[in-house]
Amino acid sequence: MTGNKHMLSTEELIEKLKDKNIKFKHINEKNTIKYLEETNNCYNITAYKNNFEQFYINNEFIDKYTDLDFAYLCDLARIDYELRILLFELISNIEHHLKLRILKIVKEKDDGYNIVNLYLDKDYNNKNYPKKLHKSIYTKTGSVYYKKIFNKYDINQDKKLENIPIWEFLEIITFGELIDFYNFITLEYNLKSENKNVFILRDVGRLRNAIYHNTNVLTDLKIKDNEYHVPYEISQFLTKNDISKKIIIKKIKNSRIKQITSAIYMFKFFVNDKNIQRKMNKKVKKFIYKRIIIHKSYYNNNELLKSVYEYFSKIVEKHFK
């Protein structure tokens, strides 16, 4: 095929990086070759360069960097990896405690069957996306994990599901579907204070999907790709951390920062288990105050990354004691 780029050798990739004024002072070329062949590929690692300043010539930025060493990219990639592990645990706790919250709400108002039947009926007869949840559930019928649950029911693609108790229903739906169901019950029961969480949870869901697919989360902290307003609950939460409204608006304009902030907020909102809180507090503080700053000198001239660190460290200082 004409016009396709040919695959460069590792040595050629390093020369290309040099053309972008990326230095190799903190890691030599021999170790860089080993890194690119055994640890991370060039496409992934160089994505972090978007967080560093470029030369500004003739009123435009060019693809050359003012202060960037390849070791900085390696460090950011490792921080990103460890952050994804930490966030996955944080979000897993949110998911678990969201299920507990739903069970508590329903237990006070329903027998655990009726509300699920209403939701399944609505899904089955949805004009825009008929049987969307039904189809999702049907795809799981062959799973060994769900075998004990599905053996009890007549699962048929053309038949409406019914009489699945809520404690089983919550275990066979995805996190995104869980949020949709939470939205349904909070509207059905007219729980306005609870329904405010749905918008924030959807951001947590987007972050979870990115982490689940092993997508980097710290590669584009500079871009302003979020056009939505700052939710009032998030704004209040951040204001209590002595973060100015100007900084809040500026940081939340980045989707990733907004998603991570939302995850932290929902963890503090939902998770009341003191043992889990202590464990997560310890892990979060270790990550913020020890791991990230191992090579803090790398970022002395990077105002963007320093400001992002200051933003999250204020949140951690206030809420992860």
PDB file of C-alpha atoms in Angstrom:
ATOM      1  CA  MET A   1       0.000   0.000   0.000  1.00  0.00           C
ATOM      2  CA  THR A   2       1.381   3.377  -0.980  1.00  0.00           C
ATOM      3  CA  GLY A   3       1.650   6.169   1.556  1.00  0.00           C
ATOM      4  CA  ASN A   4       1.995   3.907   4.611  1.00  0.00           C
ATOM      5  CA  LYS A   5       4.829   4.580   7.040  1.00  0.00           C
ATOM      6  CA  HIS A   6       7.403   1.800   7.362  1.00  0.00           C
ATOM      7  CA  MET A   7       8.198   0.362  10.784  1.00  0.00           C
ATOM      8  CA  LEU A   8      11.299   2.018  12.187  1.00  0.00           C
ATOM      9  CA  SER A   9      14.038   0.151  14.009  1.00  0.00           C
ATOM     10  CA  THR A  10      14.624   1.037  17.670  1.00  0.00           C
ATOM     11  CA  GLU A  11      17.781   2.936  16.679  1.00  0.00           C
ATOM     12  CA  GLU A  12      15.832   4.910  14.069  1.00  0.00           C
ATOM     13  CA  LEU A  13      13.161   5.725  16.645  1.00  0.00           C
ATOM     14  CA  ILE A  14      15.789   7.160  18.960  1.00  0.00           C
ATOM     15  CA  GLU A  15      17.118   9.364  16.149  1.00  0.00           C
ATOM     16  CA  LYS A  16      13.574  10.561  15.534  1.00  0.00           C
ATOM     17  CA  LEU A  17      13.233  11.449  19.210  1.00  0.00           C
ATOM     18  CA  LYS A  18      16.499  13.385  19.027  1.00  0.00           C
ATOM     19  CA  ASP A  19      15.046  15.386  16.129  1.00  0.00           C
ATOM     20  CA  LYS A  20      12.305  16.476  18.534  1.00  0.00           C
ATOM     21  CA  ASN A  21      15.012  17.721  20.922  1.00  0.00           C
ATOM     22  CA  ILE A  22      14.339  14.905  23.403  1.00  0.00           C
ATOM     23  CA  LYS A  23      17.512  14.344  25.425  1.00  0.00           C
ATOM     24  CA  PHE A  24      19.148  11.186  26.771  1.00  0.00           C
ATOM     25  CA  LYS A  25      21.066  12.558  29.747  1.00  0.00           C
ATOM     26  CA  HIS A  26      19.301  10.658  32.549  1.00  0.00           C
ATOM     27  CA  ILE A  27      19.077   7.425  30.593  1.00  0.00           C
ATOM     28  CA  ASN A  28      21.631   6.466  27.956  1.00  0.00           C
ATOM     29  CA  GLU A  29      20.785   5.189  24.494  1.00  0.00           C
ATOM     30  CA  LYS A  30      21.759   1.593  25.286  1.00  0.00           C
ATOM     31  CA  ASN A  31      19.284   1.447  28.178  1.00  0.00           C
ATOM     32  CA  THR A  32      16.707   3.268  26.065  1.00  0.00           C
ATOM     33  CA  ILE A  33      16.903   0.546  23.421  1.00  0.00           C
ATOM     34  CA  LYS A  34      16.433  -2.098  26.116  1.00  0.00           C
ATOM     35  CA  TYR A  35      13.481  -0.159  27.550  1.00  0.00           C
ATOM     36  CA  LEU A  36      11.745   0.193  24.171  1.00  0.00           C
ATOM     37  CA  GLU A  37      12.234  -3.472  23.334  1.00  0.00           C
ATOM     38  CA  GLU A  38      11.380  -5.001  26.710  1.00  0.00           C
ATOM     39  CA  THR A  39       9.263  -2.583  28.754  1.00  0.00           C
ATOM     40  CA  ASN A  40       7.217  -0.157  26.654  1.00  0.00           C
ATOM     41  CA  ASN A  41       6.748   0.720  23.003  1.00  0.00           C
ATOM     42  CA  CYS A  42       7.650   4.082  21.519  1.00  0.00           C
ATOM     43  CA  TYR A  43       4.073   4.981  20.575  1.00  0.00           C
ATOM     44  CA  ASN A  44       2.865   4.679  24.176  1.00  0.00           C
ATOM     45  CA  ILE A  45       5.859   6.242  25.858  1.00  0.00           C
ATOM     46  CA  THR A  46       6.035   9.301  23.605  1.00  0.00           C
ATOM     47  CA  ALA A  47       2.358  10.096  24.204  1.00  0.00           C
ATOM     48  CA  TYR A  48       3.457  11.671  27.499  1.00  0.00           C
ATOM     49  CA  LYS A  49       5.427  14.325  25.606  1.00  0.00           C
ATOM     50  CA  ASN A  50       2.118  16.218  25.248  1.00  0.00           C
ATOM     51  CA  ASN A  51       2.553  17.314  28.870  1.00  0.00           C
ATOM     52  CA  PHE A  52       5.787  19.187  28.108  1.00  0.00           C
ATOM     53  CA  GLU A  53       6.485  22.581  26.589  1.00  0.00           C
ATOM     54  CA  GLN A  54       7.263  22.900  22.906  1.00  0.00           C
ATOM     55  CA  PHE A  55       9.250  25.615  21.154  1.00  0.00           C
ATOM     56  CA  TYR A  56       7.066  28.506  20.009  1.00  0.00           C
ATOM     57  CA  ILE A  57       8.340  29.930  16.712  1.00  0.00           C
ATOM     58  CA  ASN A  58       6.601  32.320  14.307  1.00  0.00           C
ATOM     59  CA  ASN A  59       3.413  32.305  16.386  1.00  0.00           C
ATOM     60  CA  GLU A  60       3.045  28.539  16.403  1.00  0.00           C
ATOM     61  CA  PHE A  61       4.253  25.537  18.366  1.00  0.00           C
ATOM     62  CA  ILE A  62       6.629  23.169  16.615  1.00  0.00           C
ATOM     63  CA  ASP A  63       7.259  19.487  17.359  1.00  0.00           C
ATOM     64  CA  LYS A  64      10.411  20.116  19.382  1.00  0.00           C
ATOM     65  CA  TYR A  65      10.630  20.263  23.161  1.00  0.00           C
ATOM     66  CA  THR A  66      12.332  22.816  25.364  1.00  0.00           C
ATOM     67  CA  ASP A  67      13.121  20.611  28.375  1.00  0.00           C
ATOM     68  CA  LEU A  68      12.402  16.933  27.880  1.00  0.00           C
ATOM     69  CA  ASP A  69      14.555  13.929  28.620  1.00  0.00           C
ATOM     70  CA  PHE A  70      13.517  10.391  27.696  1.00  0.00           C
ATOM     71  CA  ALA A  71      13.816   9.459  31.380  1.00  0.00           C
ATOM     72  CA  TYR A  72      10.991  11.908  32.162  1.00  0.00           C
ATOM     73  CA  LEU A  73       8.711   9.954  29.829  1.00  0.00           C
ATOM     74  CA  CYS A  74       9.717   6.664  31.453  1.00  0.00           C
ATOM     75  CA  ASP A  75       8.954   8.038  34.904  1.00  0.00           C
ATOM     76  CA  LEU A  76       5.545   9.359  33.837  1.00  0.00           C
ATOM     77  CA  ALA A  77       4.689   6.014  32.226  1.00  0.00           C
ATOM     78  CA  ARG A  78       5.471   4.216  35.478  1.00  0.00           C
ATOM     79  CA  ILE A  79       3.497   6.744  37.534  1.00  0.00           C
ATOM     80  CA  ASP A  80       0.575   6.292  35.137  1.00  0.00           C
ATOM     81  CA  TYR A  81       0.721   2.505  35.500  1.00  0.00           C
ATOM     82  CA  GLU A  82       0.735   2.672  39.302  1.00  0.00           C
ATOM     83  CA  LEU A  83      -2.036   5.276  39.249  1.00  0.00           C
ATOM     84  CA  ARG A  84      -4.254   3.015  37.132  1.00  0.00           C
ATOM     85  CA  ILE A  85      -3.810   0.182  39.651  1.00  0.00           C
ATOM     86  CA  LEU A  86      -4.719   2.546  42.497  1.00  0.00           C
ATOM     87  CA  LEU A  87      -7.749   3.985  40.670  1.00  0.00           C
ATOM     88  CA  PHE A  88      -9.024   0.523  39.737  1.00  0.00           C
ATOM     89  CA  GLU A  89      -9.107  -0.410  43.427  1.00  0.00           C
ATOM     90  CA  LEU A  90     -10.746   2.903  44.291  1.00  0.00           C
ATOM     91  CA  ILE A  91     -13.448   2.410  41.641  1.00  0.00           C
ATOM     92  CA  SER A  92     -13.996  -1.241  42.575  1.00  0.00           C
ATOM     93  CA  ASN A  93     -14.838  -0.044  46.083  1.00  0.00           C
ATOM     94  CA  ILE A  94     -17.213   2.564  44.641  1.00  0.00           C
ATOM     95  CA  GLU A  95     -18.976  -0.138  42.592  1.00  0.00           C
ATOM     96  CA  HIS A  96     -19.325  -2.461  45.600  1.00  0.00           C
ATOM     97  CA  HIS A  97     -20.685   0.237  47.890  1.00  0.00           C
ATOM     98  CA  LEU A  98     -23.001   1.592  45.188  1.00  0.00           C
ATOM     99  CA  LYS A  99     -24.601  -1.870  45.102  1.00  0.00           C
ATOM    100  CA  LEU A 100     -24.947  -1.793  48.894  1.00  0.00           C
ATOM    101  CA  ARG A 101     -26.534   1.662  48.680  1.00  0.00           C
ATOM    102  CA  ILE A 102     -29.024   0.493  46.050  1.00  0.00           C
ATOM    103  CA  LEU A 103     -29.948  -2.540  48.168  1.00  0.00           C
ATOM    104  CA  LYS A 104     -30.533  -0.302  51.171  1.00  0.00           C
ATOM    105  CA  ILE A 105     -32.746   2.089  49.181  1.00  0.00           C
ATOM    106  CA  VAL A 106     -34.802  -0.702  47.625  1.00  0.00           C
ATOM    107  CA  LYS A 107     -35.143  -2.651  50.897  1.00  0.00           C
ATOM    108  CA  GLU A 108     -36.959   0.329  52.410  1.00  0.00           C
ATOM    109  CA  LYS A 109     -39.402   0.676  49.485  1.00  0.00           C
ATOM    110  CA  ASP A 110     -39.750  -2.605  47.601  1.00  0.00           C
ATOM    111  CA  ASP A 111     -39.714  -6.413  47.848  1.00  0.00           C
ATOM    112  CA  GLY A 112     -36.608  -6.635  45.657  1.00  0.00           C
ATOM    113  CA  TYR A 113     -38.511  -8.014  42.655  1.00  0.00           C
ATOM    114  CA  ASN A 114     -40.987  -5.354  41.585  1.00  0.00           C
ATOM    115  CA  ILE A 115     -38.451  -2.587  40.905  1.00  0.00           C
ATOM    116  CA  VAL A 116     -36.297  -4.931  38.802  1.00  0.00           C
ATOM    117  CA  ASN A 117     -39.362  -6.096  36.839  1.00  0.00           C
ATOM    118  CA  LEU A 118     -40.278  -2.468  36.147  1.00  0.00           C
ATOM    119  CA  TYR A 119     -36.761  -1.767  34.903  1.00  0.00           C
ATOM    120  CA  LEU A 120     -36.611  -4.891  32.727  1.00  0.00           C
ATOM    121  CA  ASP A 121     -40.037  -4.092  31.285  1.00  0.00           C
ATOM    122  CA  LYS A 122     -38.901  -0.578  30.432  1.00  0.00           C
ATOM    123  CA  ASP A 123     -35.774  -1.965  28.758  1.00  0.00           C
ATOM    124  CA  TYR A 124     -37.719  -4.591  26.801  1.00  0.00           C
ATOM    125  CA  ASN A 125     -40.158  -2.020  25.427  1.00  0.00           C
ATOM    126  CA  ASN A 126     -37.709   0.816  24.882  1.00  0.00           C
ATOM    127  CA  LYS A 127     -38.499   2.420  21.511  1.00  0.00           C
ATOM    128  CA  ASN A 128     -34.995   3.744  20.847  1.00  0.00           C
ATOM    129  CA  TYR A 129     -32.894   0.851  22.194  1.00  0.00           C
ATOM    130  CA  PRO A 130     -35.214  -2.152  22.576  1.00  0.00           C
ATOM    131  CA  LYS A 131     -33.902  -4.967  24.796  1.00  0.00           C
ATOM    132  CA  LYS A 132     -30.459  -3.379  25.171  1.00  0.00           C
ATOM    133  CA  LEU A 133     -29.987  -4.727  28.712  1.00  0.00           C
ATOM    134  CA  HIS A 134     -31.665  -8.019  27.814  1.00  0.00           C
ATOM    135  CA  LYS A 135     -29.124  -8.564  25.037  1.00  0.00           C
ATOM    136  CA  SER A 136     -26.265  -7.670  27.375  1.00  0.00           C
ATOM    137  CA  ILE A 137     -27.464 -10.182  29.960  1.00  0.00           C
ATOM    138  CA  TYR A 138     -27.993 -12.864  27.320  1.00  0.00           C
ATOM    139  CA  THR A 139     -24.355 -12.629  26.189  1.00  0.00           C
ATOM    140  CA  LYS A 140     -23.297 -13.706  29.699  1.00  0.00           C
ATOM    141  CA  THR A 141     -25.383 -16.878  29.864  1.00  0.00           C
ATOM    142  CA  GLY A 142     -22.449 -19.058  28.800  1.00  0.00           C
ATOM    143  CA  SER A 143     -20.182 -17.719  31.534  1.00  0.00           C
ATOM    144  CA  VAL A 144     -19.203 -20.203  34.257  1.00  0.00           C
ATOM    145  CA  TYR A 145     -19.203 -17.314  36.756  1.00  0.00           C
ATOM    146  CA  TYR A 146     -22.924 -16.616  36.185  1.00  0.00           C
ATOM    147  CA  LYS A 147     -24.004 -20.254  35.685  1.00  0.00           C
ATOM    148  CA  LYS A 148     -25.570 -20.646  39.147  1.00  0.00           C
ATOM    149  CA  ILE A 149     -27.687 -17.542  38.622  1.00  0.00           C
ATOM    150  CA  PHE A 150     -28.817 -18.200  35.061  1.00  0.00           C
ATOM    151  CA  ASN A 151     -29.738 -21.845  35.718  1.00  0.00           C
ATOM    152  CA  LYS A 152     -32.709 -20.564  37.722  1.00  0.00           C
ATOM    153  CA  TYR A 153     -34.226 -18.587  34.865  1.00  0.00           C
ATOM    154  CA  ASP A 154     -35.605 -19.206  31.423  1.00  0.00           C
ATOM    155  CA  ILE A 155     -33.161 -17.096  29.424  1.00  0.00           C
ATOM    156  CA  ASN A 156     -34.438 -16.630  25.905  1.00  0.00           C
ATOM    157  CA  GLN A 157     -33.485 -13.883  23.464  1.00  0.00           C
ATOM    158  CA  ASP A 158     -37.123 -13.328  22.477  1.00  0.00           C
ATOM    159  CA  LYS A 159     -38.576 -13.497  25.972  1.00  0.00           C
ATOM    160  CA  LYS A 160     -38.806 -10.730  28.529  1.00  0.00           C
ATOM    161  CA  LEU A 161     -36.793 -11.371  31.679  1.00  0.00           C
ATOM    162  CA  GLU A 162     -38.668 -11.151  34.948  1.00  0.00           C
ATOM    163  CA  ASN A 163     -38.612 -12.030  38.637  1.00  0.00           C
ATOM    164  CA  ILE A 164     -34.844 -11.756  39.049  1.00  0.00           C
ATOM    165  CA  PRO A 165     -34.275 -10.614  42.653  1.00  0.00           C
ATOM    166  CA  ILE A 166     -32.318  -7.421  42.991  1.00  0.00           C
ATOM    167  CA  TRP A 167     -29.451  -9.046  44.921  1.00  0.00           C
ATOM    168  CA  GLU A 168     -28.789 -11.288  41.895  1.00  0.00           C
ATOM    169  CA  PHE A 169     -29.606  -8.647  39.300  1.00  0.00           C
ATOM    170  CA  LEU A 170     -26.893  -6.350  40.656  1.00  0.00           C
ATOM    171  CA  GLU A 171     -24.292  -9.083  40.162  1.00  0.00           C
ATOM    172  CA  ILE A 172     -25.024  -9.699  36.456  1.00  0.00           C
ATOM    173  CA  ILE A 173     -24.968  -6.126  35.172  1.00  0.00           C
ATOM    174  CA  THR A 174     -21.933  -4.048  34.201  1.00  0.00           C
ATOM    175  CA  PHE A 175     -20.801  -0.926  36.040  1.00  0.00           C
ATOM    176  CA  GLY A 176     -22.353   1.271  33.341  1.00  0.00           C
ATOM    177  CA  GLU A 177     -25.632  -0.649  33.615  1.00  0.00           C
ATOM    178  CA  LEU A 178     -25.433  -0.348  37.396  1.00  0.00           C
ATOM    179  CA  ILE A 179     -25.264   3.440  37.065  1.00  0.00           C
ATOM    180  CA  ASP A 180     -28.252   3.392  34.691  1.00  0.00           C
ATOM    181  CA  PHE A 181     -30.241   1.320  37.201  1.00  0.00           C
ATOM    182  CA  TYR A 182     -29.257   3.675  40.030  1.00  0.00           C
ATOM    183  CA  ASN A 183     -30.507   6.550  37.876  1.00  0.00           C
ATOM    184  CA  PHE A 184     -33.796   4.666  37.334  1.00  0.00           C
ATOM    185  CA  ILE A 185     -34.503   3.946  41.002  1.00  0.00           C
ATOM    186  CA  THR A 186     -33.574   7.446  42.182  1.00  0.00           C
ATOM    187  CA  LEU A 187     -36.032   8.875  39.651  1.00  0.00           C
ATOM    188  CA  GLU A 188     -38.656   6.229  40.404  1.00  0.00           C
ATOM    189  CA  TYR A 189     -38.462   6.951  44.140  1.00  0.00           C
ATOM    190  CA  ASN A 190     -38.019  10.707  43.620  1.00  0.00           C
ATOM    191  CA  LEU A 191     -34.663  10.786  45.410  1.00  0.00           C
ATOM    192  CA  LYS A 192     -33.339  14.066  44.055  1.00  0.00           C
ATOM    193  CA  SER A 193     -30.301  14.243  46.335  1.00  0.00           C
ATOM    194  CA  GLU A 194     -29.259  10.750  45.213  1.00  0.00           C
ATOM    195  CA  ASN A 195     -29.900  11.406  41.530  1.00  0.00           C
ATOM    196  CA  LYS A 196     -27.322  14.205  41.567  1.00  0.00           C
ATOM    197  CA  ASN A 197     -24.670  11.500  41.829  1.00  0.00           C
ATOM    198  CA  VAL A 198     -25.542   9.951  38.461  1.00  0.00           C
ATOM    199  CA  PHE A 199     -23.800  12.593  36.349  1.00  0.00           C
ATOM    200  CA  ILE A 200     -20.643  12.269  38.451  1.00  0.00           C
ATOM    201  CA  LEU A 201     -20.778   8.454  38.380  1.00  0.00           C
ATOM    202  CA  ARG A 202     -20.868   8.479  34.583  1.00  0.00           C
ATOM    203  CA  ASP A 203     -17.462  10.177  34.657  1.00  0.00           C
ATOM    204  CA  VAL A 204     -16.232   7.456  36.997  1.00  0.00           C
ATOM    205  CA  GLY A 205     -17.560   4.906  34.501  1.00  0.00           C
ATOM    206  CA  ARG A 206     -15.583   6.484  31.662  1.00  0.00           C
ATOM    207  CA  LEU A 207     -12.439   6.371  33.767  1.00  0.00           C
ATOM    208  CA  ARG A 208     -13.074   2.734  34.692  1.00  0.00           C
ATOM    209  CA  ASN A 209     -13.442   1.800  31.018  1.00  0.00           C
ATOM    210  CA  ALA A 210     -10.157   3.494  30.174  1.00  0.00           C
ATOM    211  CA  ILE A 211      -8.357   1.700  33.002  1.00  0.00           C
ATOM    212  CA  TYR A 212      -9.984  -1.643  32.146  1.00  0.00           C
ATOM    213  CA  HIS A 213      -8.650  -1.342  28.589  1.00  0.00           C
ATOM    214  CA  ASN A 214      -5.231  -0.340  29.935  1.00  0.00           C
ATOM    215  CA  THR A 215      -5.449   3.126  28.384  1.00  0.00           C
ATOM    216  CA  ASN A 216      -2.977   5.734  29.642  1.00  0.00           C
ATOM    217  CA  VAL A 217      -4.629   8.368  31.822  1.00  0.00           C
ATOM    218  CA  LEU A 218      -1.852  10.960  32.130  1.00  0.00           C
ATOM    219  CA  THR A 219      -0.947  11.584  28.494  1.00  0.00           C
ATOM    220  CA  ASP A 220      -3.067  14.652  27.700  1.00  0.00           C
ATOM    221  CA  LEU A 221      -3.337  16.784  30.813  1.00  0.00           C
ATOM    222  CA  LYS A 222      -2.845  19.961  28.809  1.00  0.00           C
ATOM    223  CA  ILE A 223      -5.920  19.731  26.585  1.00  0.00           C
ATOM    224  CA  LYS A 224      -9.235  21.403  27.455  1.00  0.00           C
ATOM    225  CA  ASP A 225     -11.679  18.814  26.138  1.00  0.00           C
ATOM    226  CA  ASN A 226     -14.435  18.993  28.744  1.00  0.00           C
ATOM    227  CA  GLU A 227     -17.245  21.368  27.805  1.00  0.00           C
ATOM    228  CA  TYR A 228     -19.578  20.467  30.666  1.00  0.00           C
ATOM    229  CA  HIS A 229     -20.016  22.625  33.739  1.00  0.00           C
ATOM    230  CA  VAL A 230     -18.481  21.696  37.066  1.00  0.00           C
ATOM    231  CA  PRO A 231     -21.133  19.829  39.114  1.00  0.00           C
ATOM    232  CA  TYR A 232     -22.118  21.787  42.216  1.00  0.00           C
ATOM    233  CA  GLU A 233     -21.206  18.852  44.493  1.00  0.00           C
ATOM    234  CA  ILE A 234     -17.708  18.631  42.986  1.00  0.00           C
ATOM    235  CA  SER A 235     -17.248  22.389  43.204  1.00  0.00           C
ATOM    236  CA  GLN A 236     -18.194  22.390  46.897  1.00  0.00           C
ATOM    237  CA  PHE A 237     -15.976  19.389  47.548  1.00  0.00           C
ATOM    238  CA  LEU A 238     -12.958  21.117  45.989  1.00  0.00           C
ATOM    239  CA  THR A 239     -13.626  24.482  47.586  1.00  0.00           C
ATOM    240  CA  LYS A 240     -13.328  22.809  50.987  1.00  0.00           C
ATOM    241  CA  ASN A 241      -9.812  21.786  49.930  1.00  0.00           C
ATOM    242  CA  ASP A 242      -8.802  25.441  49.642  1.00  0.00           C
ATOM    243  CA  ILE A 243      -8.784  25.213  45.842  1.00  0.00           C
ATOM    244  CA  SER A 244      -9.928  28.451  44.240  1.00  0.00           C
ATOM    245  CA  LYS A 245     -12.876  28.525  41.837  1.00  0.00           C
ATOM    246  CA  LYS A 246     -10.533  29.746  39.113  1.00  0.00           C
ATOM    247  CA  ILE A 247      -8.297  26.689  39.535  1.00  0.00           C
ATOM    248  CA  ILE A 248     -11.320  24.372  39.758  1.00  0.00           C
ATOM    249  CA  ILE A 249     -12.727  25.613  36.451  1.00  0.00           C
ATOM    250  CA  LYS A 250      -9.301  25.444  34.811  1.00  0.00           C
ATOM    251  CA  LYS A 251      -8.500  21.887  35.950  1.00  0.00           C
ATOM    252  CA  ILE A 252     -11.951  20.411  35.381  1.00  0.00           C
ATOM    253  CA  LYS A 253     -11.774  21.511  31.737  1.00  0.00           C
ATOM    254  CA  ASN A 254      -9.502  18.509  31.275  1.00  0.00           C
ATOM    255  CA  SER A 255     -11.615  15.328  31.066  1.00  0.00           C
ATOM    256  CA  ARG A 256      -9.100  13.053  32.774  1.00  0.00           C
ATOM    257  CA  ILE A 257      -8.603  15.389  35.719  1.00  0.00           C
ATOM    258  CA  LYS A 258     -12.381  15.700  36.014  1.00  0.00           C
ATOM    259  CA  GLN A 259     -12.813  11.906  35.935  1.00  0.00           C
ATOM    260  CA  ILE A 260     -10.156  11.268  38.584  1.00  0.00           C
ATOM    261  CA  THR A 261     -11.640  14.028  40.759  1.00  0.00           C
ATOM    262  CA  SER A 262     -15.083  12.448  40.364  1.00  0.00           C
ATOM    263  CA  ALA A 263     -13.715   9.045  41.402  1.00  0.00           C
ATOM    264  CA  ILE A 264     -12.163  10.508  44.546  1.00  0.00           C
ATOM    265  CA  TYR A 265     -15.389  12.345  45.387  1.00  0.00           C
ATOM    266  CA  MET A 266     -17.594   9.269  44.898  1.00  0.00           C
ATOM    267  CA  PHE A 267     -15.239   7.123  46.971  1.00  0.00           C
ATOM    268  CA  LYS A 268     -15.494   9.571  49.862  1.00  0.00           C
ATOM    269  CA  PHE A 269     -19.281   9.804  49.358  1.00  0.00           C
ATOM    270  CA  PHE A 270     -20.126   6.102  49.134  1.00  0.00           C
ATOM    271  CA  VAL A 271     -17.469   4.162  51.028  1.00  0.00           C
ATOM    272  CA  ASN A 272     -18.112   4.279  54.767  1.00  0.00           C
ATOM    273  CA  ASP A 273     -16.200   1.136  55.718  1.00  0.00           C
ATOM    274  CA  LYS A 274     -13.476   2.388  58.092  1.00  0.00           C
ATOM    275  CA  ASN A 275     -11.152  -0.510  57.330  1.00  0.00           C
ATOM    276  CA  ILE A 276     -11.281   0.132  53.586  1.00  0.00           C
ATOM    277  CA  GLN A 277     -10.864   3.860  54.189  1.00  0.00           C
ATOM    278  CA  ARG A 278      -7.707   3.278  56.231  1.00  0.00           C
ATOM    279  CA  LYS A 279      -6.213   0.976  53.597  1.00  0.00           C
ATOM    280  CA  MET A 280      -6.966   3.359  50.715  1.00  0.00           C
ATOM    281  CA  ASN A 281      -5.768   6.376  52.708  1.00  0.00           C
ATOM    282  CA  LYS A 282      -2.435   4.669  53.231  1.00  0.00           C
ATOM    283  CA  LYS A 283      -2.059   3.694  49.565  1.00  0.00           C
ATOM    284  CA  VAL A 284      -3.102   7.084  48.218  1.00  0.00           C
ATOM    285  CA  LYS A 285      -0.764   9.002  50.542  1.00  0.00           C
ATOM    286  CA  LYS A 286       2.131   6.708  49.694  1.00  0.00           C
ATOM    287  CA  PHE A 287       1.511   7.290  45.982  1.00  0.00           C
ATOM    288  CA  ILE A 288       1.171  11.078  46.266  1.00  0.00           C
ATOM    289  CA  TYR A 289       3.826  11.858  48.867  1.00  0.00           C
ATOM    290  CA  LYS A 290       6.416   9.178  48.091  1.00  0.00           C
ATOM    291  CA  ARG A 291       6.100   7.596  44.661  1.00  0.00           C
ATOM    292  CA  ILE A 292       5.344  10.646  42.515  1.00  0.00           C
ATOM    293  CA  ILE A 293       8.123  12.761  43.966  1.00  0.00           C
ATOM    294  CA  ILE A 294      10.922  10.203  43.568  1.00  0.00           C
ATOM    295  CA  HIS A 295      12.153  12.126  40.514  1.00  0.00           C
ATOM    296  CA  LYS A 296      10.556  15.489  41.229  1.00  0.00           C
ATOM    297  CA  SER A 297      13.604  17.320  39.837  1.00  0.00           C
ATOM    298  CA  TYR A 298      12.600  16.067  36.391  1.00  0.00           C
ATOM    299  CA  TYR A 299       9.615  18.418  36.505  1.00  0.00           C
ATOM    300  CA  ASN A 300      11.189  21.576  37.939  1.00  0.00           C
ATOM    301  CA  ASN A 301      10.449  23.466  34.720  1.00  0.00           C
ATOM    302  CA  ASN A 302       7.062  21.901  34.031  1.00  0.00           C
ATOM    303  CA  GLU A 303       4.394  24.236  35.377  1.00  0.00           C
ATOM    304  CA  LEU A 304       1.561  22.060  34.077  1.00  0.00           C
ATOM    305  CA  LEU A 305       2.558  18.890  35.932  1.00  0.00           C
ATOM    306  CA  LYS A 306       3.494  20.813  39.071  1.00  0.00           C
ATOM    307  CA  SER A 307       0.070  22.462  39.138  1.00  0.00           C
ATOM    308  CA  VAL A 308      -1.727  19.130  38.609  1.00  0.00           C
ATOM    309  CA  TYR A 309       0.287  17.626  41.464  1.00  0.00           C
ATOM    310  CA  GLU A 310      -0.535  20.563  43.743  1.00  0.00           C
ATOM    311  CA  TYR A 311      -4.241  20.254  42.843  1.00  0.00           C
ATOM    312  CA  PHE A 312      -4.463  16.574  43.806  1.00  0.00           C
ATOM    313  CA  SER A 313      -2.139  16.832  46.801  1.00  0.00           C
ATOM    314  CA  LYS A 314      -4.524  19.393  48.336  1.00  0.00           C
ATOM    315  CA  ILE A 315      -7.400  16.948  47.920  1.00  0.00           C
ATOM    316  CA  VAL A 316      -5.379  14.107  49.432  1.00  0.00           C
ATOM    317  CA  GLU A 317      -4.207  16.260  52.331  1.00  0.00           C
ATOM    318  CA  LYS A 318      -7.809  17.087  53.226  1.00  0.00           C
ATOM    319  CA  HIS A 319      -9.590  13.779  52.576  1.00  0.00           C
ATOM    320  CA  PHE A 320      -7.057  10.988  52.996  1.00  0.00           C
ATOM    321  CA  LYS A 321      -5.817  11.625  56.519  1.00  0.00           C
TER     322      LYS A 321
END
